[in-house]
mmCIF file of N, CA and C in Angstrom:
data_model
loop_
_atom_site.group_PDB
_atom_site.id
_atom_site.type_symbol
_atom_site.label_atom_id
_atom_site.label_comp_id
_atom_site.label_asym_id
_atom_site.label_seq_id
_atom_site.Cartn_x
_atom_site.Cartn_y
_atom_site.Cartn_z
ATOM 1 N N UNK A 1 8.586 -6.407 -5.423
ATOM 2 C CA UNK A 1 7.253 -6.058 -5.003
ATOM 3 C C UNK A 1 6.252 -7.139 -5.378
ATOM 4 N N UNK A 2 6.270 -7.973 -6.391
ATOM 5 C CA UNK A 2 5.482 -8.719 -6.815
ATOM 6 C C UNK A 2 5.507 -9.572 -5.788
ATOM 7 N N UNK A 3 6.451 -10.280 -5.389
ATOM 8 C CA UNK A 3 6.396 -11.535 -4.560
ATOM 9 C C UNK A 3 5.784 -10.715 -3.788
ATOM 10 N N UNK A 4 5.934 -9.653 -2.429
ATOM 11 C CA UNK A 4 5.433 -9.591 -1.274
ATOM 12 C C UNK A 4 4.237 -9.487 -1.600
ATOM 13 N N UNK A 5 3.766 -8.826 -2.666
ATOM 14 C CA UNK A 5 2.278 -8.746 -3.321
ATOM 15 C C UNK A 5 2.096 -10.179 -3.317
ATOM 16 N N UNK A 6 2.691 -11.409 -3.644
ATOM 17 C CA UNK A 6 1.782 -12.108 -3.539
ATOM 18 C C UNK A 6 1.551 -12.787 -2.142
ATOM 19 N N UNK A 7 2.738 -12.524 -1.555
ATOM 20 C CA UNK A 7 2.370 -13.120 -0.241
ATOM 21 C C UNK A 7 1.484 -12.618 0.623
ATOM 22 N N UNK A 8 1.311 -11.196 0.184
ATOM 23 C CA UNK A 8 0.066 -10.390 1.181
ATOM 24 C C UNK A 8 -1.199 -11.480 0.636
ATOM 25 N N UNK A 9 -0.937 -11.753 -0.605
ATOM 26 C CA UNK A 9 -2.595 -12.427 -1.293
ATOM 27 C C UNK A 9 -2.665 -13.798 -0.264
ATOM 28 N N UNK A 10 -1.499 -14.060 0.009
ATOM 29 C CA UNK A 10 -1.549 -15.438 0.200
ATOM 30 C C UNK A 10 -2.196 -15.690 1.975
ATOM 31 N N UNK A 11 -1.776 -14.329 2.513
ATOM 32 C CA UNK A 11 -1.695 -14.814 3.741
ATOM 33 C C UNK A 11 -2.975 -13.655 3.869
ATOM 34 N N UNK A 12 -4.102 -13.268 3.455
ATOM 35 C CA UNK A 12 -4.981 -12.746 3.282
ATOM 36 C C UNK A 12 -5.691 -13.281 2.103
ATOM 37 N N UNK A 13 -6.198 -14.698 2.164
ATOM 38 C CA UNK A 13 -6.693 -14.948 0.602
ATOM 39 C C UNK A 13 -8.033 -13.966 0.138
ATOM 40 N N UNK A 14 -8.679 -13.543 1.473
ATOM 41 C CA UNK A 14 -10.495 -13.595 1.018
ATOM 42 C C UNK A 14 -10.123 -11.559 0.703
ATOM 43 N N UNK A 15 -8.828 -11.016 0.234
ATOM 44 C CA UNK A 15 -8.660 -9.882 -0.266
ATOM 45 C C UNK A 15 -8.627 -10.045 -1.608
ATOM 46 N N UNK A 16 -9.989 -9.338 -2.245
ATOM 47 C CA UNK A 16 -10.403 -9.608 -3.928
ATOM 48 C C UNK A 16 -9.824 -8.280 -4.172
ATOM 49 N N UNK A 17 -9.516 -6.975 -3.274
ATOM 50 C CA UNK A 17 -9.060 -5.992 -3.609
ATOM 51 C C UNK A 17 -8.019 -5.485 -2.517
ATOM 52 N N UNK A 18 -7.155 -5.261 -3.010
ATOM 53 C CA UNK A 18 -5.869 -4.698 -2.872
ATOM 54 C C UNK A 18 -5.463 -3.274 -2.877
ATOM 55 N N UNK A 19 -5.510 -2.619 -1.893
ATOM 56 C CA UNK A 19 -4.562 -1.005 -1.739
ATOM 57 C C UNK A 19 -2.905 -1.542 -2.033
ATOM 58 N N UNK A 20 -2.550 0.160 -2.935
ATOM 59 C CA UNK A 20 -1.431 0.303 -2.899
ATOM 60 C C UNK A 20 -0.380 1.599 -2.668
ATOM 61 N N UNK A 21 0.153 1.976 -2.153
ATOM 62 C CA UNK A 21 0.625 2.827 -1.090
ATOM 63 C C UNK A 21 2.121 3.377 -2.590
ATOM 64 N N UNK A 22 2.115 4.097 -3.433
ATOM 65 C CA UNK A 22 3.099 4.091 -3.907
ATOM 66 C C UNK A 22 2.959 5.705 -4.411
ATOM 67 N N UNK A 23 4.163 6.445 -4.192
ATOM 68 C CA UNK A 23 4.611 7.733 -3.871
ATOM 69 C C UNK A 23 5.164 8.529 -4.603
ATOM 70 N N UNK A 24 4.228 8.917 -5.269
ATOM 71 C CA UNK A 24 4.402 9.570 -6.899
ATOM 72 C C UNK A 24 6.072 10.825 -6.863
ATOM 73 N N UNK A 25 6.386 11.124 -5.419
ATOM 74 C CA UNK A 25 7.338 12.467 -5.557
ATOM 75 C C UNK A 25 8.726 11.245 -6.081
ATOM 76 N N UNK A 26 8.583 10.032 -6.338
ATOM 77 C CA UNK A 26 9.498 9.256 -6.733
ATOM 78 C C UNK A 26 9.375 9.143 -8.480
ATOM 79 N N UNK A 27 9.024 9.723 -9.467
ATOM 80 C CA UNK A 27 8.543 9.126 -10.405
ATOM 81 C C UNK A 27 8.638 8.498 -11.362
ATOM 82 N N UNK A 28 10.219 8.290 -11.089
ATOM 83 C CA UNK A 28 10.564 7.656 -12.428
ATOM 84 C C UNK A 28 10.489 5.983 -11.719
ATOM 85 N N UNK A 29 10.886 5.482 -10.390
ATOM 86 C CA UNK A 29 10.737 4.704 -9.755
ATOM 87 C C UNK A 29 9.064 4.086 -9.719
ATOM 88 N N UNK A 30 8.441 5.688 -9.678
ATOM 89 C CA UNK A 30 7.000 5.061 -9.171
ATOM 90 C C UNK A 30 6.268 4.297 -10.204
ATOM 91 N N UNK A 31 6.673 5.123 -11.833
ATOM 92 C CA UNK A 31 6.133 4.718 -12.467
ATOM 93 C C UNK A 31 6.282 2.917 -12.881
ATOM 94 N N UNK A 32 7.702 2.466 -12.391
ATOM 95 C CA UNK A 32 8.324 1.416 -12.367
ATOM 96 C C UNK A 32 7.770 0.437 -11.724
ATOM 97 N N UNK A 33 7.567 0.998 -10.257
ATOM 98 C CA UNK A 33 6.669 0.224 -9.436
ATOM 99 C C UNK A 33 5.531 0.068 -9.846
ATOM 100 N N UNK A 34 4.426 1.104 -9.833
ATOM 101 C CA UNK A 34 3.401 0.660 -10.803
ATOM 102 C C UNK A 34 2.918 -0.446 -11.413
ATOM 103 N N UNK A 35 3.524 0.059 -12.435
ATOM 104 C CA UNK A 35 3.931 -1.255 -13.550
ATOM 105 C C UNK A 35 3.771 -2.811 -13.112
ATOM 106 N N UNK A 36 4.667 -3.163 -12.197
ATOM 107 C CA UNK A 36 5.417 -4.208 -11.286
ATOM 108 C C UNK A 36 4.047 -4.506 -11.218
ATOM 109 N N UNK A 37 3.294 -3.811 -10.187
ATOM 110 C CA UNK A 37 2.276 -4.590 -9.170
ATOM 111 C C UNK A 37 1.119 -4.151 -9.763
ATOM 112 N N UNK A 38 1.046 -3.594 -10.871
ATOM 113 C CA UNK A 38 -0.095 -4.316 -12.023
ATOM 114 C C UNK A 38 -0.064 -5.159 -12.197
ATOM 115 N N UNK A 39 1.200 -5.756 -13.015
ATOM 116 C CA UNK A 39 0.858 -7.021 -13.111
ATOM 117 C C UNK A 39 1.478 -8.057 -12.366
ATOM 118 N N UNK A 40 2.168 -7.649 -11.307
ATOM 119 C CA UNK A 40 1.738 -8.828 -10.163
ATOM 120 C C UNK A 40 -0.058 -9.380 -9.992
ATOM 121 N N UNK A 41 -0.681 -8.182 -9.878
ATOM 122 C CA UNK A 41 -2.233 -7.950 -9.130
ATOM 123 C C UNK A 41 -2.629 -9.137 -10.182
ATOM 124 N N UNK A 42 -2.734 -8.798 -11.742
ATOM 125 C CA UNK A 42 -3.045 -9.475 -12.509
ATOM 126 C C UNK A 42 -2.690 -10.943 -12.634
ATOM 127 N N UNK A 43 -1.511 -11.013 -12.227
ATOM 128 C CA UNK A 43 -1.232 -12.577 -12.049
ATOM 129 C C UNK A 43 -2.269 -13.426 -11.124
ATOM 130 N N UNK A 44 -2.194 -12.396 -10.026
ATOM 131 C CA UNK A 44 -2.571 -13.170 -9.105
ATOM 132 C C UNK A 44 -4.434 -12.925 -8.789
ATOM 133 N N UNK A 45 -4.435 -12.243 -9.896
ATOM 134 C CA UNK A 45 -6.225 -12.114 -9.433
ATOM 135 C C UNK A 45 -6.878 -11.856 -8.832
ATOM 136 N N UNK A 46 -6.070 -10.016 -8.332
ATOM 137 C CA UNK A 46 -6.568 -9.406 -7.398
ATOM 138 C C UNK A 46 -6.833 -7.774 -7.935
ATOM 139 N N UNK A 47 -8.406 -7.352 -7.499
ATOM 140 C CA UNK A 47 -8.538 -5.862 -8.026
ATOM 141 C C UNK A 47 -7.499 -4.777 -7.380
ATOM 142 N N UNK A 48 -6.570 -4.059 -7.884
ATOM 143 C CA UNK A 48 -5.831 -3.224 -7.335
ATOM 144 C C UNK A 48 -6.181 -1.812 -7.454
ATOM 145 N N UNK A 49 -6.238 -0.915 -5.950
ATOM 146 C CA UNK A 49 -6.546 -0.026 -6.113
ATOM 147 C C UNK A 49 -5.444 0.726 -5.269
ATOM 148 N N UNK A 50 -4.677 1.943 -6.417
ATOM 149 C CA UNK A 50 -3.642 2.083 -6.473
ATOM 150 C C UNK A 50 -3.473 3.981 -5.527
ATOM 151 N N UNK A 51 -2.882 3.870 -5.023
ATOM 152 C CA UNK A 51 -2.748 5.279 -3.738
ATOM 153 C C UNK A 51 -1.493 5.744 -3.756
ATOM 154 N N UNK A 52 -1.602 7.412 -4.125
ATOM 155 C CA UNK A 52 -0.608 8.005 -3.848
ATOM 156 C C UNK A 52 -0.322 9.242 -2.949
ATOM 157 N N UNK A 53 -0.478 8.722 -1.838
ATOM 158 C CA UNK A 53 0.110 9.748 -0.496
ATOM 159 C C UNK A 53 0.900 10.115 -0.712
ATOM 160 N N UNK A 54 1.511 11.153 -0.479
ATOM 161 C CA UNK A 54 3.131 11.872 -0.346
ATOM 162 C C UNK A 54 3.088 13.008 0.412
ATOM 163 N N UNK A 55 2.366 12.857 1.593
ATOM 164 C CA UNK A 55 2.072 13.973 3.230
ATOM 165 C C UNK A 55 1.403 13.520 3.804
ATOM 166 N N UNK A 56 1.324 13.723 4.621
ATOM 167 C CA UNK A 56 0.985 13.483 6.284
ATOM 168 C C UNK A 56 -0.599 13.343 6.113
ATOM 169 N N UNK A 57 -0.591 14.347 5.734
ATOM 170 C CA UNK A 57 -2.770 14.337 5.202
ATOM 171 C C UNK A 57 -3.021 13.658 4.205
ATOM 172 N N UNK A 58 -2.461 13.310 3.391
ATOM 173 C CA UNK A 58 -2.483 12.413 2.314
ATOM 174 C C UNK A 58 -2.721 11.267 2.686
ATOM 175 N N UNK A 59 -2.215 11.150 3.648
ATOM 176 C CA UNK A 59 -1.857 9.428 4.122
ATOM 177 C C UNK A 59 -3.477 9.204 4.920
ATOM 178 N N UNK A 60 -3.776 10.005 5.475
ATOM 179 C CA UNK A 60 -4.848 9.944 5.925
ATOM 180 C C UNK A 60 -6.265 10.323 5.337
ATOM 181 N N UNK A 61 -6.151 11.166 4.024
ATOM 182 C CA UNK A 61 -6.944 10.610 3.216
ATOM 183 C C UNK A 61 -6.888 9.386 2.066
ATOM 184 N N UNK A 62 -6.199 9.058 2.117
ATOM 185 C CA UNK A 62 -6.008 7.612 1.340
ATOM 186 C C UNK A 62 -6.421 6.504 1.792
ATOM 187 N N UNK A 63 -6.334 6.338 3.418
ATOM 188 C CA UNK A 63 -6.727 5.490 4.381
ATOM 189 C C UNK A 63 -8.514 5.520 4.205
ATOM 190 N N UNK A 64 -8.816 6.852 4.504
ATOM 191 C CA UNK A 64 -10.417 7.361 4.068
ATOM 192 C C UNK A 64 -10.629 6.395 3.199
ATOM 193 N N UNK A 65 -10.290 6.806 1.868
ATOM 194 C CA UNK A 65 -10.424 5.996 0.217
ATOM 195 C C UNK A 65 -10.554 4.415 0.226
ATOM 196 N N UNK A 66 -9.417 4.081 0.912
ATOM 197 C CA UNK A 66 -9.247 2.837 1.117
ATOM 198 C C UNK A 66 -10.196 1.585 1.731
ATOM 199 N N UNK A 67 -10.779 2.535 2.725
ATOM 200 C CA UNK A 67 -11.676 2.128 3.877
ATOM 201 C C UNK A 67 -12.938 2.231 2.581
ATOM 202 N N UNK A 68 -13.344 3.366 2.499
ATOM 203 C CA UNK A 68 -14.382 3.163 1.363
ATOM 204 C C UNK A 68 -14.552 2.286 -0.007
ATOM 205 N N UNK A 69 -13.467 2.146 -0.459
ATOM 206 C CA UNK A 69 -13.559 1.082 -1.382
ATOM 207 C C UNK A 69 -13.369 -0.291 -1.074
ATOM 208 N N UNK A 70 -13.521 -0.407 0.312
ATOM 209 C CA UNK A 70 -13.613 -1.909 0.844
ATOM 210 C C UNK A 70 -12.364 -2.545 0.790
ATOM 211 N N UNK A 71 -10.926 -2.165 0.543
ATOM 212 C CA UNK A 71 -9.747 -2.888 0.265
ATOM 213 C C UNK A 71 -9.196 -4.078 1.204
ATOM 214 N N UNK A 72 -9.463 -5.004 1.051
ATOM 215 C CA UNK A 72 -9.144 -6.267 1.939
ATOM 216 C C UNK A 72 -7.750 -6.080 2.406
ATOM 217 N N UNK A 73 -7.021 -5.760 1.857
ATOM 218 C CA UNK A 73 -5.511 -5.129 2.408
ATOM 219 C C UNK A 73 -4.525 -4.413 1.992
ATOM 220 N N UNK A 74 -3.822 -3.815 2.438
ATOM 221 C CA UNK A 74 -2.363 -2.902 1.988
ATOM 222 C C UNK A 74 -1.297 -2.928 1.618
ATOM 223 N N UNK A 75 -0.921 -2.729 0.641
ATOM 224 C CA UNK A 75 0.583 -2.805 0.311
ATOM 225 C C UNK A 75 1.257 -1.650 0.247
ATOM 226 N N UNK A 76 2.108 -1.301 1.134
ATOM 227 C CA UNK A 76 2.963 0.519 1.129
ATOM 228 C C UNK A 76 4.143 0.060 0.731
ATOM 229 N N UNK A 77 4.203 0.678 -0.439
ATOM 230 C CA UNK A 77 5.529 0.600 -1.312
ATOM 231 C C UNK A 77 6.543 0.856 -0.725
ATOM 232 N N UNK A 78 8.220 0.861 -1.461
ATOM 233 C CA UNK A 78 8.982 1.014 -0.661
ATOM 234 C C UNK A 78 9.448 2.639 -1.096
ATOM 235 N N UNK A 79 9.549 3.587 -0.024
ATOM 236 C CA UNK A 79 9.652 4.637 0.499
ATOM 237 C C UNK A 79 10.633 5.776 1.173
ATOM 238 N N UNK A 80 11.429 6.230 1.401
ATOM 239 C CA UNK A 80 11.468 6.756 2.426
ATOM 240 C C UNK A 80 10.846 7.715 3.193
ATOM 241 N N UNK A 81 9.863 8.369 2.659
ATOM 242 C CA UNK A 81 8.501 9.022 3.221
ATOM 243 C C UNK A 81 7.676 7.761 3.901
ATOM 244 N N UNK A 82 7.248 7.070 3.538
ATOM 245 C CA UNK A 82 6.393 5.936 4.454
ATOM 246 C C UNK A 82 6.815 5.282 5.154
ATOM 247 N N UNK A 83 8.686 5.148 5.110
ATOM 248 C CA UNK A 83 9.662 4.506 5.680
ATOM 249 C C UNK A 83 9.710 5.690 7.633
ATOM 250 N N UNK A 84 9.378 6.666 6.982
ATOM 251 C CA UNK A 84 9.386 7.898 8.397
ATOM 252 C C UNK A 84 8.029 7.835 8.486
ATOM 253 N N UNK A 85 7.329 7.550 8.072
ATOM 254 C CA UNK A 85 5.450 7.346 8.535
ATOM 255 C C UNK A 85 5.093 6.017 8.709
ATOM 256 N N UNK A 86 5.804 5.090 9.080
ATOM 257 C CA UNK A 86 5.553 3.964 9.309
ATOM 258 C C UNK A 86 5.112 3.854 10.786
ATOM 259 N N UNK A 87 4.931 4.511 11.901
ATOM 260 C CA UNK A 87 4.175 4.526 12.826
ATOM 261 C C UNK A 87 2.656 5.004 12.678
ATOM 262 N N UNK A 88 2.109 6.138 12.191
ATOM 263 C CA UNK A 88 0.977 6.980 11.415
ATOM 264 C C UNK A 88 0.630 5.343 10.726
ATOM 265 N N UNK A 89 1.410 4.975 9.760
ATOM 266 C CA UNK A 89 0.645 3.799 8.550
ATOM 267 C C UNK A 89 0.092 2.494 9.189
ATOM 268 N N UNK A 90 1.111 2.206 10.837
ATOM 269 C CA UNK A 90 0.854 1.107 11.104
ATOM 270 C C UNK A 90 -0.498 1.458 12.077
ATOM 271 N N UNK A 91 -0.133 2.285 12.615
ATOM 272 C CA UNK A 91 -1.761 2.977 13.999
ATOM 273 C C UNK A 91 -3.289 2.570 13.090
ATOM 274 N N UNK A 92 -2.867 3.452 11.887
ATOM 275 C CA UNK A 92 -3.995 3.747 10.963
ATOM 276 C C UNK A 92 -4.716 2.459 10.681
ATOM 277 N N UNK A 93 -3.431 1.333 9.792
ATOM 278 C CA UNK A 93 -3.691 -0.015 9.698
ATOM 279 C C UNK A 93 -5.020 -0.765 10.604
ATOM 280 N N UNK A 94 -3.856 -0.775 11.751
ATOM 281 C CA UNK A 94 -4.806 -1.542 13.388
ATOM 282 C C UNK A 94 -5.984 -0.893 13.388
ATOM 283 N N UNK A 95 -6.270 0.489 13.259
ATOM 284 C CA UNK A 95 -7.216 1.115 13.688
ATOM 285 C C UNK A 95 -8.363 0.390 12.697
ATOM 286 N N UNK A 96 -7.668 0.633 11.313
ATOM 287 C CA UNK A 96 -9.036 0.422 10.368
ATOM 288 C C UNK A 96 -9.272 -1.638 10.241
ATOM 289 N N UNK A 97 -9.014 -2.351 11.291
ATOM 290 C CA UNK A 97 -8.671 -3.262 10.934
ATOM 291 C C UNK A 97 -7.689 -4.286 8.817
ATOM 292 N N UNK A 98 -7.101 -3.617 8.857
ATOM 293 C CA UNK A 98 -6.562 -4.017 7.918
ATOM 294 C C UNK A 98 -5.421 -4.785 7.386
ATOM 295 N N UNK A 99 -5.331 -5.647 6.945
ATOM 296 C CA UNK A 99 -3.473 -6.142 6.772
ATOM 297 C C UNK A 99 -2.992 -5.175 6.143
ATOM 298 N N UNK A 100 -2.102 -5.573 6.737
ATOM 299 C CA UNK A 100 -0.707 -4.926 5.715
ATOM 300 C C UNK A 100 0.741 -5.243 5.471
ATOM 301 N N UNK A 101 0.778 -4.839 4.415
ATOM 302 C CA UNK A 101 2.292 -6.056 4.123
ATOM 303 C C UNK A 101 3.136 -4.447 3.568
ATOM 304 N N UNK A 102 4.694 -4.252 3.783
ATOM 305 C CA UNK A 102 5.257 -3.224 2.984
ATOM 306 C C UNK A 102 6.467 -4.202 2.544
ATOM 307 N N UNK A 103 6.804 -2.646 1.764
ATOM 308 C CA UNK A 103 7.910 -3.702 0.612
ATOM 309 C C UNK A 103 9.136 -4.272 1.592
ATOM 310 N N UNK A 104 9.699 -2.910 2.592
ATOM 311 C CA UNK A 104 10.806 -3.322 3.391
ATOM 312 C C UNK A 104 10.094 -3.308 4.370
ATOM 313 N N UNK A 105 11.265 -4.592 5.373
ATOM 314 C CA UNK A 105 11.190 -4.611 6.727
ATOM 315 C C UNK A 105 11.204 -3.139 7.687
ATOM 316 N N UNK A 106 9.918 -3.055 8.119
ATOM 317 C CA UNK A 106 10.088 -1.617 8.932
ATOM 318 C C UNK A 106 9.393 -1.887 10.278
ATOM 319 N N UNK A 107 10.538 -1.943 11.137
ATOM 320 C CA UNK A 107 10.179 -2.336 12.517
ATOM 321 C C UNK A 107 9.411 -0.986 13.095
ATOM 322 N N UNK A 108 8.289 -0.966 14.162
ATOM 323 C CA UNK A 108 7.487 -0.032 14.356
ATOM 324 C C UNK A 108 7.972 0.009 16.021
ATOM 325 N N UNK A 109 8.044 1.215 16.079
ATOM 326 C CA UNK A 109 8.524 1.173 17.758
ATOM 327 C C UNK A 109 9.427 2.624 17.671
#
């Protein structure tokens, strides 16, 4: 997670803040992840503001949150709930103009 975290930084530099998409019904993982992309964020010198969807409405109030705290871009952890909402995450994305980078390759279609 760190690397793609940093490559989202990289290929989005002017993102001073960072969403993160990570799915608490995982928790011994989540708390793991967490961790990770704290201090990735910290390496790389970016404010992280950290989201935990785990439903359908969730996802769409998080997007809300996200949008309001100005987040220059997204990182959706790796999943298999976001892995099956990866159409919903990517619509939402485009819609709110936002990048987004996830942990796995998830082709949308």
């Amino acid at each position: 997670m760190a690397k793609r975290l940093a490559l989202l930084r990289e290929l989005v530099p002017t993102a001073a803040r960072v969403a993160v998409f990570i799915n608490p019904s995982d928790s011994p993982r989540a708390e793991v992840l967490r961790s990770d992309v704290q201090v990735a964020a910290r390496d790389i010198g970016v404010q992280l503001q950290v989201l935990s969807p785990s439903t359908i409405r969730e996802i769409d109030a998080a997007f809300a949150a996200l949008v309001r705290e100005q987040a220059g871009a997204l990182f959706v952890g790796p999943d298999a709930f976001y892995n099956s909402r990866r159409v919903q995450l990517a619509t939402m994305a485009a819609h709110h103009s936002i990048p987004t980078a996830f942990a796995v390759s998830m082709p949308v279609g």
